[in-house]
Amino acid sequence: ETLQDKLRARARRGVPRLQPLLLPPPADEEYWDRLSDILQAQVLVAIETAARKTMNQHLPPERVLWAAAPHLRTATILRLLLLWSVMLAVPVVLLVELVGDIGDTGIDGGWVALAWAIVSVFIFVPKVSRPSREVFVLTSRRAFVSRRTMWCSIESEQLELADVTAADLAVRKGGVTGTLTLVAERRPAEAGYRYEPDTVVTFSQVLDLRGMCRVLDAMLPPGIAQKAGIGGEGGGAELDNDSVGQ
């Protein structure tokens, strides 16, 4: 069932339509084509959920300006797989061949090795499969991370771009990938106010640094991008008013 089918069903049931608040996905953009179908679906669901929650606030439609999955180099994946193989092989030898039955409990070392193999799946597979489960998104209002867990639930971290008070871009050696940290500082505990922790959103192992920085230079509050070394010549000048969803 497509999103349009769901909207039509809601309209038949008398549920307010979201269609005026939803814009079509940026299908003609290269960054969108690089995402897998399931990551595209995660982004659209996040946009639809936000539109539903803010339906009564009469906000303009939220437009996706940039999106990307974390980039893992082939060497990194091979190192993780090698480490996983070693962490599987060594316990098997120790538990099955050398230990045998553990003490006087009657527990077979082979069963313990099997249990460790199952546990290791939930340690290493999330690291190796990050590019297929996690997506970073910049919209005309928000920066958010949508993450699909091993249990197929969706976790998200988000903040409003207008609330960003600090940004940091750390580029890895070689300048291939980088990690972006956006911080929205909350007011400290004062008389009459409850303390609220800072909101932090992190985009790690980003490959498309140029596209990300171009959007941030246009959308972050004045001075934030320049202090973080994100703004450059021309910066976000390529983003016109229509593209940022005024």
Short mmCIF file of C-alpha atoms in Angstrom, two decimals:
data_model
loop_
_atom_site.label_atom_id
_atom_site.label_comp_id
_atom_site.label_asym_id
_atom_site.label_seq_id
_atom_site.Cartn_x
_atom_site.Cartn_y
_atom_site.Cartn_z
CA GLU A 1 0.00 0.00 0.00
CA THR A 2 1.48 3.31 -1.10
CA LEU A 3 1.40 6.60 0.78
CA GLN A 4 -1.19 7.98 -1.65
CA ASP A 5 -3.44 4.94 -1.01
CA LYS A 6 -3.21 5.60 2.74
CA LEU A 7 -4.11 9.26 2.23
CA ARG A 8 -7.13 8.34 0.13
CA ALA A 9 -8.24 5.85 2.79
CA ARG A 10 -7.94 8.53 5.48
CA ALA A 11 -9.98 10.93 3.36
CA ARG A 12 -12.75 8.34 2.97
CA ARG A 13 -12.80 7.87 6.75
CA GLY A 14 -13.05 11.62 7.30
CA VAL A 15 -9.47 11.92 8.57
CA PRO A 16 -7.82 15.27 7.63
CA ARG A 17 -5.65 14.90 4.56
CA LEU A 18 -1.88 15.26 4.83
CA GLN A 19 -1.33 15.66 1.13
CA PRO A 20 -1.13 19.50 1.20
CA LEU A 21 1.58 19.17 3.85
CA LEU A 22 3.59 16.52 2.00
CA LEU A 23 5.85 17.25 -0.94
CA PRO A 24 6.96 14.61 -3.46
CA PRO A 25 10.34 13.03 -2.74
CA PRO A 26 13.36 14.51 -4.55
CA ALA A 27 13.43 11.65 -7.06
CA ASP A 28 15.53 13.61 -9.57
CA GLU A 29 18.34 14.28 -7.08
CA GLU A 30 21.50 12.17 -7.16
CA TYR A 31 21.70 11.85 -3.37
CA TRP A 32 18.18 10.36 -3.32
CA ASP A 33 19.03 7.81 -6.00
CA ARG A 34 21.98 6.60 -3.93
CA LEU A 35 19.68 5.57 -1.08
CA SER A 36 18.16 2.11 -1.06
CA ASP A 37 14.39 1.74 -1.31
CA ILE A 38 14.04 0.91 2.38
CA LEU A 39 16.06 3.97 3.43
CA GLN A 40 13.94 6.15 1.17
CA ALA A 41 10.88 4.69 2.88
CA GLN A 42 12.35 5.52 6.31
CA VAL A 43 12.82 9.14 5.29
CA LEU A 44 9.29 9.45 3.89
CA VAL A 45 7.77 7.90 7.01
CA ALA A 46 9.70 10.36 9.20
CA ILE A 47 8.47 13.29 7.09
CA GLU A 48 4.88 12.05 7.17
CA THR A 49 4.99 11.51 10.95
CA ALA A 50 6.29 15.05 11.51
CA ALA A 51 3.61 16.47 9.20
CA ARG A 52 0.89 14.66 11.12
CA LYS A 53 2.14 15.97 14.47
CA THR A 54 2.34 19.58 13.23
CA MET A 55 -0.85 19.52 11.16
CA ASN A 56 -2.56 22.15 13.32
CA GLN A 57 0.42 24.52 13.35
CA HIS A 58 -0.04 25.56 9.71
CA LEU A 59 3.65 25.12 8.93
CA PRO A 60 4.89 25.08 5.33
CA PRO A 61 5.61 21.67 3.81
CA GLU A 62 8.91 20.13 4.84
CA ARG A 63 11.29 19.54 1.95
CA VAL A 64 14.15 17.06 1.89
CA LEU A 65 17.30 18.97 0.91
CA TRP A 66 19.94 16.27 1.43
CA ALA A 67 20.15 12.67 2.62
CA ALA A 68 22.88 10.06 2.84
CA ALA A 69 23.73 6.75 4.46
CA PRO A 70 26.96 6.29 6.43
CA HIS A 71 29.88 5.19 4.28
CA LEU A 72 31.97 2.20 5.31
CA ARG A 73 35.16 1.63 3.38
CA THR A 74 35.86 -1.86 2.06
CA ALA A 75 38.94 -2.07 4.28
CA THR A 76 36.82 -1.26 7.34
CA ILE A 77 34.29 -3.96 6.48
CA LEU A 78 37.05 -6.51 5.91
CA ARG A 79 38.65 -5.64 9.26
CA LEU A 80 35.33 -6.08 11.05
CA LEU A 81 34.72 -9.42 9.35
CA LEU A 82 38.24 -10.59 10.19
CA LEU A 83 37.82 -9.57 13.83
CA TRP A 84 34.45 -11.32 13.93
CA SER A 85 35.99 -14.52 12.54
CA VAL A 86 38.75 -14.47 15.16
CA MET A 87 36.28 -13.79 17.96
CA LEU A 88 34.24 -16.78 16.80
CA ALA A 89 37.12 -19.21 16.21
CA VAL A 90 39.09 -18.66 19.43
CA PRO A 91 36.19 -19.32 21.86
CA VAL A 92 35.25 -22.46 19.91
CA VAL A 93 38.75 -23.90 20.33
CA LEU A 94 38.98 -22.95 24.00
CA LEU A 95 35.50 -24.04 24.98
CA VAL A 96 35.10 -27.17 22.89
CA GLU A 97 38.58 -28.62 22.61
CA LEU A 98 40.25 -27.52 25.87
CA VAL A 99 37.51 -26.91 28.40
CA GLY A 100 34.97 -29.57 27.57
CA ASP A 101 32.44 -29.71 30.37
CA ILE A 102 32.65 -26.56 32.45
CA GLY A 103 33.54 -27.49 36.02
CA ASP A 104 30.99 -29.71 37.75
CA THR A 105 27.98 -27.95 36.24
CA GLY A 106 27.69 -30.37 33.37
CA ILE A 107 27.44 -27.53 30.86
CA ASP A 108 28.96 -28.54 27.55
CA GLY A 109 31.51 -26.01 26.29
CA GLY A 110 30.08 -26.40 22.80
CA TRP A 111 26.76 -24.94 23.90
CA VAL A 112 28.55 -21.98 25.45
CA ALA A 113 30.44 -21.46 22.19
CA LEU A 114 27.13 -21.57 20.29
CA ALA A 115 25.63 -19.00 22.67
CA TRP A 116 28.64 -16.73 22.12
CA ALA A 117 28.25 -17.09 18.34
CA ILE A 118 24.63 -15.88 18.61
CA VAL A 119 25.63 -12.96 20.83
CA SER A 120 28.40 -11.96 18.42
CA VAL A 121 25.85 -11.58 15.64
CA PHE A 122 24.23 -8.70 17.56
CA ILE A 123 27.65 -7.13 18.17
CA PHE A 124 29.18 -7.19 14.70
CA VAL A 125 26.24 -7.30 12.27
CA PRO A 126 24.92 -3.85 13.36
CA LYS A 127 28.36 -2.38 12.66
CA VAL A 128 28.74 -3.99 9.24
CA SER A 129 25.15 -3.32 8.14
CA ARG A 130 24.96 0.36 9.17
CA PRO A 131 24.82 1.67 5.56
CA SER A 132 21.66 -0.35 4.94
CA ARG A 133 19.88 0.62 8.18
CA GLU A 134 20.80 4.23 8.93
CA VAL A 135 20.18 7.45 7.05
CA PHE A 136 21.09 11.09 7.74
CA VAL A 137 18.66 13.75 6.53
CA LEU A 138 18.65 17.54 6.24
CA THR A 139 15.30 19.14 5.50
CA SER A 140 14.04 22.70 5.29
CA ARG A 141 13.41 22.57 9.05
CA ARG A 142 15.26 19.71 10.70
CA ALA A 143 18.35 17.56 10.87
CA PHE A 144 17.55 14.01 11.83
CA VAL A 145 18.89 10.48 11.89
CA SER A 146 16.60 7.54 11.16
CA ARG A 147 18.00 4.22 12.34
CA ARG A 148 16.47 0.77 11.87
CA THR A 149 17.49 -1.57 14.69
CA MET A 150 18.17 -5.28 14.51
CA TRP A 151 14.61 -5.79 15.76
CA CYS A 152 13.23 -3.78 12.80
CA SER A 153 12.07 -0.90 15.01
CA ILE A 154 12.92 2.67 14.04
CA GLU A 155 14.94 4.98 16.27
CA SER A 156 15.42 8.65 15.47
CA GLU A 157 17.35 11.67 16.68
CA GLN A 158 16.41 15.14 15.52
CA LEU A 159 16.69 18.84 16.15
CA GLU A 160 15.42 22.00 14.52
CA LEU A 161 18.04 23.71 12.38
CA ALA A 162 16.91 27.10 13.69
CA ASP A 163 17.78 25.94 17.23
CA VAL A 164 21.38 24.93 16.44
CA THR A 165 23.83 26.84 18.62
CA ALA A 166 27.05 24.98 17.73
CA ALA A 167 28.33 22.76 14.95
CA ASP A 168 31.50 20.77 14.48
CA LEU A 169 32.79 19.01 11.38
CA ALA A 170 35.64 16.54 11.85
CA VAL A 171 37.13 15.30 8.58
CA ARG A 172 38.99 12.01 8.65
CA LYS A 173 42.57 11.80 7.47
CA GLY A 174 42.54 11.87 3.69
CA GLY A 175 39.38 13.99 3.55
CA VAL A 176 37.18 11.15 2.28
CA THR A 177 34.61 11.03 5.06
CA GLY A 178 33.71 13.21 8.01
CA THR A 179 31.57 13.42 11.12
CA LEU A 180 29.17 16.28 11.74
CA THR A 181 27.91 17.17 15.21
CA LEU A 182 25.04 19.62 15.64
CA VAL A 183 24.18 20.90 19.13
CA ALA A 184 21.13 22.79 20.34
CA GLU A 185 21.92 24.13 23.80
CA ARG A 186 19.04 24.33 26.22
CA ARG A 187 18.63 26.96 28.89
CA PRO A 188 20.22 26.10 32.26
CA ALA A 189 18.18 25.44 35.33
CA GLU A 190 16.84 28.75 36.57
CA ALA A 191 14.04 29.90 38.80
CA GLY A 192 10.81 28.75 37.23
CA TYR A 193 12.48 26.63 34.55
CA ARG A 194 13.22 22.95 34.53
CA TYR A 195 16.67 21.89 33.35
CA GLU A 196 16.72 20.49 29.83
CA PRO A 197 19.77 18.66 28.42
CA ASP A 198 21.35 19.73 25.16
CA THR A 199 20.08 18.09 22.00
CA VAL A 200 22.87 16.53 19.92
CA VAL A 201 22.57 14.99 16.45
CA THR A 202 25.58 13.29 14.88
CA PHE A 203 26.11 12.37 11.23
CA SER A 204 29.09 10.00 11.24
CA GLN A 205 31.13 8.66 8.32
CA VAL A 206 29.52 10.98 5.76
CA LEU A 207 30.94 10.66 2.25
CA ASP A 208 29.05 13.48 0.50
CA LEU A 209 30.62 16.27 2.56
CA ARG A 210 30.26 18.87 -0.19
CA GLY A 211 26.51 18.40 -0.58
CA MET A 212 25.95 18.35 3.18
CA CYS A 213 27.99 21.50 3.79
CA ARG A 214 26.25 23.35 0.96
CA VAL A 215 22.86 22.78 2.60
CA LEU A 216 24.09 23.58 6.11
CA ASP A 217 25.70 26.82 4.95
CA ALA A 218 22.30 27.94 3.70
CA MET A 219 20.12 26.64 6.52
CA LEU A 220 22.03 27.08 9.80
CA PRO A 221 21.65 30.29 11.84
CA PRO A 222 24.07 33.07 10.83
CA GLY A 223 27.67 32.48 11.84
CA ILE A 224 27.28 28.86 12.94
CA ALA A 225 28.45 27.30 9.68
CA GLN A 226 31.40 29.67 9.35
CA LYS A 227 32.61 28.97 12.90
CA ALA A 228 32.50 25.24 12.18
CA GLY A 229 34.40 25.63 8.91
CA ILE A 230 31.36 24.49 6.94
CA GLY A 231 30.70 27.67 4.96
CA GLY A 232 32.71 28.18 1.82
CA GLU A 233 32.79 30.30 -1.25
CA GLY A 234 29.30 30.59 -2.55
CA GLY A 235 28.19 28.43 0.36
CA GLY A 236 24.52 27.73 -0.02
CA ALA A 237 23.93 30.26 -2.74
CA GLU A 238 22.76 27.46 -5.03
CA LEU A 239 19.73 26.93 -2.79
CA ASP A 240 16.97 29.32 -3.80
CA ASN A 241 13.89 30.16 -1.76
CA ASP A 242 11.79 27.47 -3.42
CA SER A 243 14.30 24.72 -2.65
CA VAL A 244 14.38 25.46 1.06
CA GLY A 245 10.62 25.63 1.43
CA GLN A 246 10.13 29.17 2.60
#
